[in-house]
CSV table of C-alpha atoms in Angstrom, one decimal:
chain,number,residue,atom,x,y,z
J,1,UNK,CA,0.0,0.0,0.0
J,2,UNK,CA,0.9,3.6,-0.6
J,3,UNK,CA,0.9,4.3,3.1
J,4,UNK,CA,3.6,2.0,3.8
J,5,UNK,CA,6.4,3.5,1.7
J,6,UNK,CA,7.5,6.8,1.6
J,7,UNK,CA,6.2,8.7,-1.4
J,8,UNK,CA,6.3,12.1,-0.3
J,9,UNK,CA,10.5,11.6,0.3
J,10,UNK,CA,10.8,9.8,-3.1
J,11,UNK,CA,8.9,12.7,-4.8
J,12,UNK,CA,11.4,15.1,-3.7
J,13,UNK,CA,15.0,13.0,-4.0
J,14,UNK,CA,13.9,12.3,-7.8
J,15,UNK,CA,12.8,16.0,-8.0
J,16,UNK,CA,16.4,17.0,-6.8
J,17,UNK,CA,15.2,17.7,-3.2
J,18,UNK,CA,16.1,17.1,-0.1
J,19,UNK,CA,14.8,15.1,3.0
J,20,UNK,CA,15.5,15.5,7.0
J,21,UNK,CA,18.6,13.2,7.3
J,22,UNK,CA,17.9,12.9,10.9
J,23,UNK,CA,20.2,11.3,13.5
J,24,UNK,CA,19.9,7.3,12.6
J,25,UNK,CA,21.7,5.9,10.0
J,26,UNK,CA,20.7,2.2,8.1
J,27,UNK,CA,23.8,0.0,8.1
J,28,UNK,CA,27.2,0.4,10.3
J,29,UNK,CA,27.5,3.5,12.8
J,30,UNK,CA,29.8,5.6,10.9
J,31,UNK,CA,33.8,6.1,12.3
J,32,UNK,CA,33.6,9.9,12.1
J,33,UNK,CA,32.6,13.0,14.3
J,34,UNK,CA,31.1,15.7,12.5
J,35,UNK,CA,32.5,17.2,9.2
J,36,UNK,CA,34.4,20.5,9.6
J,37,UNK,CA,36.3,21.8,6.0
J,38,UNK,CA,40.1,22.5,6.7
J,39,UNK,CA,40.1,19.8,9.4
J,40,UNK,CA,38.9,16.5,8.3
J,41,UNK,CA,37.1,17.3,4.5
J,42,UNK,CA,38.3,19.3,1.7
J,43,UNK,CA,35.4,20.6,-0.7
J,44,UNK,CA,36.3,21.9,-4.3
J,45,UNK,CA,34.2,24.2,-6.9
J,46,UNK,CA,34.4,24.4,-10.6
J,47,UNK,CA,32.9,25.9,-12.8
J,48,UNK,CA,32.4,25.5,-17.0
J,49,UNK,CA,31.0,29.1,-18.1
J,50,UNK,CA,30.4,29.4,-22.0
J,51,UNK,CA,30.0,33.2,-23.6
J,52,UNK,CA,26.7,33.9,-24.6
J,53,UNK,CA,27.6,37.4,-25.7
J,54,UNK,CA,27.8,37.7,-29.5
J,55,UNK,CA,30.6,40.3,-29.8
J,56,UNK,CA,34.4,40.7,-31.4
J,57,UNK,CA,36.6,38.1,-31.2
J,58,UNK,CA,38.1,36.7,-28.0
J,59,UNK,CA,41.5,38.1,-27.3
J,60,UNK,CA,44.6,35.8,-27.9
J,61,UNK,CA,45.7,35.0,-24.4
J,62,UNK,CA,49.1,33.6,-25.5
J,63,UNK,CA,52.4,35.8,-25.7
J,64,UNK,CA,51.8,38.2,-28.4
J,65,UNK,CA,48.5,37.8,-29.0
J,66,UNK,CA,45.8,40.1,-29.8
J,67,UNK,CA,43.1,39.3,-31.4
J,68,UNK,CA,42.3,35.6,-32.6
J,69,UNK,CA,40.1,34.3,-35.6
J,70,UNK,CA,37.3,31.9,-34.1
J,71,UNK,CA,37.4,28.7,-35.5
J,72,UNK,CA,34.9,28.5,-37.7
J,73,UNK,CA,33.5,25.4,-36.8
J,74,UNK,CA,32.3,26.7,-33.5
J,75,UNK,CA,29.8,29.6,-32.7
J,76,UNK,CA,30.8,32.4,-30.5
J,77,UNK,CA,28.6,31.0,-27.8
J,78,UNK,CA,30.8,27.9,-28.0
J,79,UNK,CA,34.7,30.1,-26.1
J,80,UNK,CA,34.5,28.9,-23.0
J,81,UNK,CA,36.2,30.5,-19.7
J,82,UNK,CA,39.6,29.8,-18.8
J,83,UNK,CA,42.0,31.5,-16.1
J,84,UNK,CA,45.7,31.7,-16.1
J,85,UNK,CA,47.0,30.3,-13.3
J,86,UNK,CA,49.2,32.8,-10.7
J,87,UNK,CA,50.2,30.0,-8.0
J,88,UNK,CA,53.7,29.3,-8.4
J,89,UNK,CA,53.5,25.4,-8.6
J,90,UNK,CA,51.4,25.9,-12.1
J,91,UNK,CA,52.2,29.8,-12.9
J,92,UNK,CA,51.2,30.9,-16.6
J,93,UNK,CA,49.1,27.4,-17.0
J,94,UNK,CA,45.3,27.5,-18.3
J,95,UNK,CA,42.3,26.1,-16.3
J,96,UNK,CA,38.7,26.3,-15.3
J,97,UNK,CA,38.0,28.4,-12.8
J,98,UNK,CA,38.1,26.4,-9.6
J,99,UNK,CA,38.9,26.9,-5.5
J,100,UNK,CA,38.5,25.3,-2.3
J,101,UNK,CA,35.3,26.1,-0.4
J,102,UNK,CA,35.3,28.0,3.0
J,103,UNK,CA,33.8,27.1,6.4
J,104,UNK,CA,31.1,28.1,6.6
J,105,UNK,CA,30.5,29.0,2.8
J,106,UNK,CA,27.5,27.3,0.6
J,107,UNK,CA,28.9,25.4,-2.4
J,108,UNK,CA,27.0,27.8,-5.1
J,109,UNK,CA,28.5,30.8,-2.8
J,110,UNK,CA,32.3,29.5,-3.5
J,111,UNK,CA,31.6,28.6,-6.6
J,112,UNK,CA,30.6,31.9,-7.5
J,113,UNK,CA,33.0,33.5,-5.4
J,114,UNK,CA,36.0,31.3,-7.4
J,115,UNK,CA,34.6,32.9,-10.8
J,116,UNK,CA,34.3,36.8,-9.4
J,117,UNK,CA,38.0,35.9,-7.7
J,118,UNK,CA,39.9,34.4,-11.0
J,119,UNK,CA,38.1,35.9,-13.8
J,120,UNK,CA,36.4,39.0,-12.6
J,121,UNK,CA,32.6,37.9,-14.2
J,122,UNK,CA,29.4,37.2,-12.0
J,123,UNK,CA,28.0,34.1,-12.6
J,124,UNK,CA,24.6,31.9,-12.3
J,125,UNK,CA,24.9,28.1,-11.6
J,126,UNK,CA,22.9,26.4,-14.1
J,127,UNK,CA,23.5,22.6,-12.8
J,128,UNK,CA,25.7,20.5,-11.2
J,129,UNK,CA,28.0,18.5,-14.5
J,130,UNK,CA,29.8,15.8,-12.4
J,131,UNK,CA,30.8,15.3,-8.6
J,132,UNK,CA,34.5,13.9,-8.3
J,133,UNK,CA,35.9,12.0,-5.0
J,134,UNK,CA,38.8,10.6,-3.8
J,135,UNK,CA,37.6,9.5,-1.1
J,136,UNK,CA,35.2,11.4,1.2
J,137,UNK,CA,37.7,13.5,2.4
J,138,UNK,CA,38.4,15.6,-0.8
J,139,UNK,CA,35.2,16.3,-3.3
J,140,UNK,CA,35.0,18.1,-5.9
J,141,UNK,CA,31.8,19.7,-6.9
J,142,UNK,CA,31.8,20.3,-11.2
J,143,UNK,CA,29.1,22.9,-12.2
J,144,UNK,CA,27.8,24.5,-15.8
J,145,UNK,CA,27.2,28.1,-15.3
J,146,UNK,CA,26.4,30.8,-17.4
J,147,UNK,CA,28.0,34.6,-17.0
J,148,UNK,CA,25.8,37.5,-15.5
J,149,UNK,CA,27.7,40.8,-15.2
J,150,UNK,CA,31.7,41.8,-14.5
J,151,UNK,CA,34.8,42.5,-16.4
J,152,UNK,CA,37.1,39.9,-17.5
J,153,UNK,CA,40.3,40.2,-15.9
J,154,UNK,CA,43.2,41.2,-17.4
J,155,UNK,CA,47.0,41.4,-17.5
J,156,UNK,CA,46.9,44.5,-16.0
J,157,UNK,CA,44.7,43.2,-13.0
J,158,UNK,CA,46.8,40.1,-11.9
J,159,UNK,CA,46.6,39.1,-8.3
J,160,UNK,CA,47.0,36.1,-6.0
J,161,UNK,CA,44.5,34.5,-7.1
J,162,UNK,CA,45.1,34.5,-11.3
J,163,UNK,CA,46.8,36.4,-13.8
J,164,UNK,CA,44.2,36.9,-16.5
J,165,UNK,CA,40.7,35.5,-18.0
J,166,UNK,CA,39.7,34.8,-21.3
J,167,UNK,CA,37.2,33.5,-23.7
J,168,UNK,CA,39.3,30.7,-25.8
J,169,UNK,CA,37.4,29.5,-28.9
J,170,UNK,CA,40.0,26.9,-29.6
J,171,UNK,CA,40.8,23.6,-28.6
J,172,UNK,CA,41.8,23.9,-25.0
J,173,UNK,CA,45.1,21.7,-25.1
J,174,UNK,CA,47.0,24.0,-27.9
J,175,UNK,CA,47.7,26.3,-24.2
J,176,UNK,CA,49.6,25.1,-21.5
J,177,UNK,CA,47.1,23.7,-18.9
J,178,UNK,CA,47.4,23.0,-15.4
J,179,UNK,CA,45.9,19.5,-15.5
J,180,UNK,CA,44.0,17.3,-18.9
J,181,UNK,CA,41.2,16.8,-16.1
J,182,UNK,CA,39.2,19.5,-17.1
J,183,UNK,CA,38.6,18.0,-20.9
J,184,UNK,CA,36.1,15.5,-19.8
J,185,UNK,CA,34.1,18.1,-17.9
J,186,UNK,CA,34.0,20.7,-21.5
J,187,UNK,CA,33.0,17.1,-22.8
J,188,UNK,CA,30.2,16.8,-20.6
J,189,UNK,CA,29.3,21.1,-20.6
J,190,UNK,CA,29.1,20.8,-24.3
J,191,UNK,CA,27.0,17.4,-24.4
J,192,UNK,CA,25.0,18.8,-21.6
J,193,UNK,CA,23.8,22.2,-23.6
J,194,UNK,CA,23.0,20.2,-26.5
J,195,UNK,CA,20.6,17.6,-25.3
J,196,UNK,CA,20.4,17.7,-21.3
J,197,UNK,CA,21.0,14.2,-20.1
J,198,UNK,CA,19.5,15.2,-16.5
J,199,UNK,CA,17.6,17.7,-15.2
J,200,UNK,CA,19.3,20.5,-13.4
J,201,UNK,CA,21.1,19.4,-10.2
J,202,UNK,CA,21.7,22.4,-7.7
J,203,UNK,CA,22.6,21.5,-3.4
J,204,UNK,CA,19.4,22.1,-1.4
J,205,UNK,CA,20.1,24.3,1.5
J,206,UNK,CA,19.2,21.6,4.2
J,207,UNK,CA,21.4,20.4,7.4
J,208,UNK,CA,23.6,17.8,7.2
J,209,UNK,CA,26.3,16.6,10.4
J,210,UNK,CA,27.8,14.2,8.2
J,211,UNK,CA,28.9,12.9,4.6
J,212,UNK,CA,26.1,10.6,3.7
J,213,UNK,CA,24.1,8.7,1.2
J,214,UNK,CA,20.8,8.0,0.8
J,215,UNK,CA,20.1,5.5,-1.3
J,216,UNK,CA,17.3,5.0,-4.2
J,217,UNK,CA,18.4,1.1,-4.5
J,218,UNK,CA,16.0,-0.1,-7.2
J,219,UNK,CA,15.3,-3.8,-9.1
J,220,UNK,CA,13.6,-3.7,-12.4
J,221,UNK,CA,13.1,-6.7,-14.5
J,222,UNK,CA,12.4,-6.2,-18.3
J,223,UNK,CA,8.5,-7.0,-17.8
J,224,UNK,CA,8.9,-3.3,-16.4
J,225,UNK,CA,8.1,-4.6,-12.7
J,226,UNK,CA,9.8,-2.3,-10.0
J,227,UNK,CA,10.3,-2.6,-6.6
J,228,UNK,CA,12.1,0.0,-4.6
J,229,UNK,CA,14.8,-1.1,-1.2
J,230,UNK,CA,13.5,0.5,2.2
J,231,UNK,CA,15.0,0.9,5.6
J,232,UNK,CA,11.9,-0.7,7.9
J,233,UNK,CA,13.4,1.0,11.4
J,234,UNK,CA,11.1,3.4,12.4
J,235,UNK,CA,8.5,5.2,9.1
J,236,UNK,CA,9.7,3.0,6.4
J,237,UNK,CA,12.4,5.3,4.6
J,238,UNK,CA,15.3,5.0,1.4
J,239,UNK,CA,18.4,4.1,3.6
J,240,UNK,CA,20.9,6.3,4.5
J,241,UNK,CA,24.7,5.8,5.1
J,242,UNK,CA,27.2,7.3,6.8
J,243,UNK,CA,30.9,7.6,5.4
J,244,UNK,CA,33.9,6.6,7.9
J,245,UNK,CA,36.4,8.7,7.6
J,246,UNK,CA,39.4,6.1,8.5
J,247,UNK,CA,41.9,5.6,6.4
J,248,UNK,CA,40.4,2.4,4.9
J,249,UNK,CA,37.2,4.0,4.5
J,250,UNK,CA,38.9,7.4,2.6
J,251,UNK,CA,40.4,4.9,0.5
J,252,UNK,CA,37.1,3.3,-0.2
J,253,UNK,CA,35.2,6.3,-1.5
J,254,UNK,CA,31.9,7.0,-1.5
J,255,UNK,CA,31.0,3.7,-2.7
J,256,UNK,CA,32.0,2.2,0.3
J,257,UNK,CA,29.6,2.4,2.7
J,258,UNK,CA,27.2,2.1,-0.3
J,259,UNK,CA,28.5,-2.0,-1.1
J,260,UNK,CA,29.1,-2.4,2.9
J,261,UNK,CA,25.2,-1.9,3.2
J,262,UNK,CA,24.1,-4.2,0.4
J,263,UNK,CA,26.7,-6.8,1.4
J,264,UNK,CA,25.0,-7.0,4.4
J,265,UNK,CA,21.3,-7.3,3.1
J,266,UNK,CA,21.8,-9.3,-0.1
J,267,UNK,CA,22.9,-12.4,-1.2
J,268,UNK,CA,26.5,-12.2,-2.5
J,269,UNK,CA,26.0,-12.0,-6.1
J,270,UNK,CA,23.7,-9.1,-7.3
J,271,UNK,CA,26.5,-6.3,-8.2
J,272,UNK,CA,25.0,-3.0,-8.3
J,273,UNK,CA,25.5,-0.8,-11.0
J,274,UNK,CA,27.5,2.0,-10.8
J,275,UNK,CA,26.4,5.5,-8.6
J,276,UNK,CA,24.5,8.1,-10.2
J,277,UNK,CA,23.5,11.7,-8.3
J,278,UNK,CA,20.1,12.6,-7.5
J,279,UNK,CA,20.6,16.0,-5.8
J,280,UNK,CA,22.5,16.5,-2.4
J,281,UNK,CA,21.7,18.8,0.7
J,282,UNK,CA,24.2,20.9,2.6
J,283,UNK,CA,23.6,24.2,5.0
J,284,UNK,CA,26.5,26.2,5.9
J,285,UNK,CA,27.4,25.8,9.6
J,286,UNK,CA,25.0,23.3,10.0
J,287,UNK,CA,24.7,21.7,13.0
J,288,UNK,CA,27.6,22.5,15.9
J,289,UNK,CA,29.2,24.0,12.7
J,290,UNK,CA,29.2,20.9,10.7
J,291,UNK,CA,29.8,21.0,6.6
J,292,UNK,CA,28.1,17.7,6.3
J,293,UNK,CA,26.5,16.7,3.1
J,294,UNK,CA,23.7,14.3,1.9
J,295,UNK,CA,23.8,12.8,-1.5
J,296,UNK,CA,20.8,11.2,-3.0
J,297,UNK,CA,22.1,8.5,-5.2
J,298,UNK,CA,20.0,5.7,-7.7
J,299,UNK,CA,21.8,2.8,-8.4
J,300,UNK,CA,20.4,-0.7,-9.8
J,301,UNK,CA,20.5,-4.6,-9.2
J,302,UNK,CA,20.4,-5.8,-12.3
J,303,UNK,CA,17.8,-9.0,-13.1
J,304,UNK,CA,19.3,-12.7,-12.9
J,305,UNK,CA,17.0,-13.6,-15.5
J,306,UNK,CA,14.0,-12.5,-17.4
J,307,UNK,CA,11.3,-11.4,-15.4
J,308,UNK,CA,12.8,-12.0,-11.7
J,309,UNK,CA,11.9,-11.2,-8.6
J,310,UNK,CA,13.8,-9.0,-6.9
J,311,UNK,CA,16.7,-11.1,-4.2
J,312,UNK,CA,15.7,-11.9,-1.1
J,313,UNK,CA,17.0,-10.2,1.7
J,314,UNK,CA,18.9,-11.4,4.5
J,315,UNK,CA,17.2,-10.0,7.7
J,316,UNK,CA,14.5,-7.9,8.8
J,317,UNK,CA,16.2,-4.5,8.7
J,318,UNK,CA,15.4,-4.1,4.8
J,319,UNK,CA,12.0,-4.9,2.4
J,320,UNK,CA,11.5,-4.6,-1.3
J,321,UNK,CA,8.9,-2.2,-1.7
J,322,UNK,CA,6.5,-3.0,-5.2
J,323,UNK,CA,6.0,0.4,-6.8
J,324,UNK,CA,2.6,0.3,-8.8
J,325,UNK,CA,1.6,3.5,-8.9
J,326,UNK,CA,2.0,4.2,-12.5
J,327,UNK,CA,3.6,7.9,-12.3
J,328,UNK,CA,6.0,7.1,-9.9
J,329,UNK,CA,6.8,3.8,-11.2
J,330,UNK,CA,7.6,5.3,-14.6
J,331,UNK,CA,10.0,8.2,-13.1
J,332,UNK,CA,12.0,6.1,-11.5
J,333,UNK,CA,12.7,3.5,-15.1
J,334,UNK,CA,12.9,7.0,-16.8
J,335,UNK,CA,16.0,7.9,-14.6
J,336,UNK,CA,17.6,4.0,-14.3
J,337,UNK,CA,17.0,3.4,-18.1
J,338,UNK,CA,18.3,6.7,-19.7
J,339,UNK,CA,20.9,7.2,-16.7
J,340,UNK,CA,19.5,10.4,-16.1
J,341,UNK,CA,21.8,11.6,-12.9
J,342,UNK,CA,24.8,13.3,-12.6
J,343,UNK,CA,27.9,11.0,-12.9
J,344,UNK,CA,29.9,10.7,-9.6
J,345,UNK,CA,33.5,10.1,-10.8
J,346,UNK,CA,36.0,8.4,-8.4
């Protein structure tokens, strides 16, 4: 029945909402106190801005360069945003403009901060591209943004934190760049303005002590059946879990606590696909100061065979929930079967 599943909470995770994390977790007590950034978690922003100005050509921000011809394969909307790096490790390299977040900073506050600080421009966050860990310790936070006032910075303004901005029309490895990691991400900007492969993803300003998951673990079999994994402690409720922060479980990842969950509820041989964001949750100074964060993630157990049931579970603590309500139902195969989410790269 309806009443026994929690509708209301799986409305807003696939909407890109959030949910009251609360202070029980489904699964293994986690080895952590509360996150705090610059003590035990370092949060990084990106951002991939394209110009949507039609105006002269972009200025030629290597040595000697003016004025550069466009490639005439690519619109003027296509020169994306790049800052010259003033750090001395990577001094005169190219990159996206990126930073670590603050205490007691909201991750589309830094992110727009990073832009205003390295390029001079104002920006909008459009969605989030990609979210990056090593671990739960450092994450990275990849956004598509498009400009909304300022001055690009130039030569003439370089500080601490770059030496110049510019619009570069070109392919982004004829300059010197800081790192090659930033090419998958113009990949996925330039796929994602073409066809959108997921709605827009932006954090929900909602509480959060720790780094956690809360998991949309879903069966479907190709008859189209569904059935959805809920925690039965308390209102049944998506599970959440809590990442350790020992050095085994930084070297796990986010997927860690993720597999440590279904390996204790499921039989040893369903392996579930691979992690896909939902949205995520996270108030600055949250509570006792915390910088936790909440990520809603889908995954899948895929079918044994043609129309299965979904694996039994190995204790009480879990049920498969059999979504028939048509709407719902068909949200959720929307998202599993076009992989509508935001990759989570590791």
């Amino acid at each position: 029945p309806m009443g026994e599943a929690p509708v209301p909470e799986l409305d807003a995770v696939l909407d890109g909402g959030g949910w009251d994390v609360g202070a029980s977790f489904d699964g293994l007590p986690p080895s952590t106190g509360p996150i705090r950034l610059g003590r035990n978690a370092c949060y990084v922003v990106l951002a991939v801005l394209f110009n949507e100005e039609v105006r002269q050509p972009p200025r030629d921000p290597r040595p000697g360069g003016t004025r550069c011809p466009l490639d005439p394969s690519l619109s003027l909307q296509d020169r994306v945003l790049l800052v010259q790096e003033a750090k001395p490790e990577c001094r005169g390299r190219w990159y996206l403009p990126a930073g670590r977040m603050e205490p007691g900073e909201s991750i589309v506050a830094a992110m727009r901060r990073e832009v205003k600080e390295e390029t001079g421009l104002e920006c909008e966050p459009l969605t989030l591209l990609a979210l990056e860990e090593r671990g739960p310790a450092w994450i990275r936070f990849a956004f598509l943004a498009r400009p909304t006032g300022g001055t690009l910075k130039t030569l003439e303004e370089a500080d601490a934190e770059s030496l110049q901005a510019a619009w570069w029309a070109g392919d982004p490895c004829a300059l010197p760049l800081r790192a090659l990691d930033i090419l998958p991400l113009l990949d996925l900007a330039a796929r994602y303005r073409r066809s959108p492969p997921h709605p827009s993803t932006l954090p929900q300003e909602l509480p959060c002590a720790l780094l956690c998951l809360r998991l949309l673990v879903a069966f479907a079999n190709d008859a189209g059946d569904l059935w959805v994994l809920l925690g039965t402690a308390g209102t049944p409720h998506l599970p959440v879990v809590a990442c350790g922060m020992s050095p085994a479980e930084l070297r796990g990842g986010l997927r860690l606590p993720v597999l440590r969950l279904l390996r204790d509820c499921l039989p040893p041989d369903p392996r579930p696909g691979p992690l896909g964001l939902l949205g995520l949750q996270h108030r600055a100074g949250g509570p006792g100061g915390a910088d936790g964060i909440c990520f809603n993630v889908l995954l899948s157990i895929p079918p044994g065979s043609p129309g299965a049931a979904p694996p039994e579970l190995c204790g009480p603590a879990f049920r498969w929930w059999h979504v028939e309500e048509e709407s719902l139902r068909g949200r959720i195969l929307q998202r599993l079967r076009t992989v509508a989410t935001v990759p989570i790269r590791s």
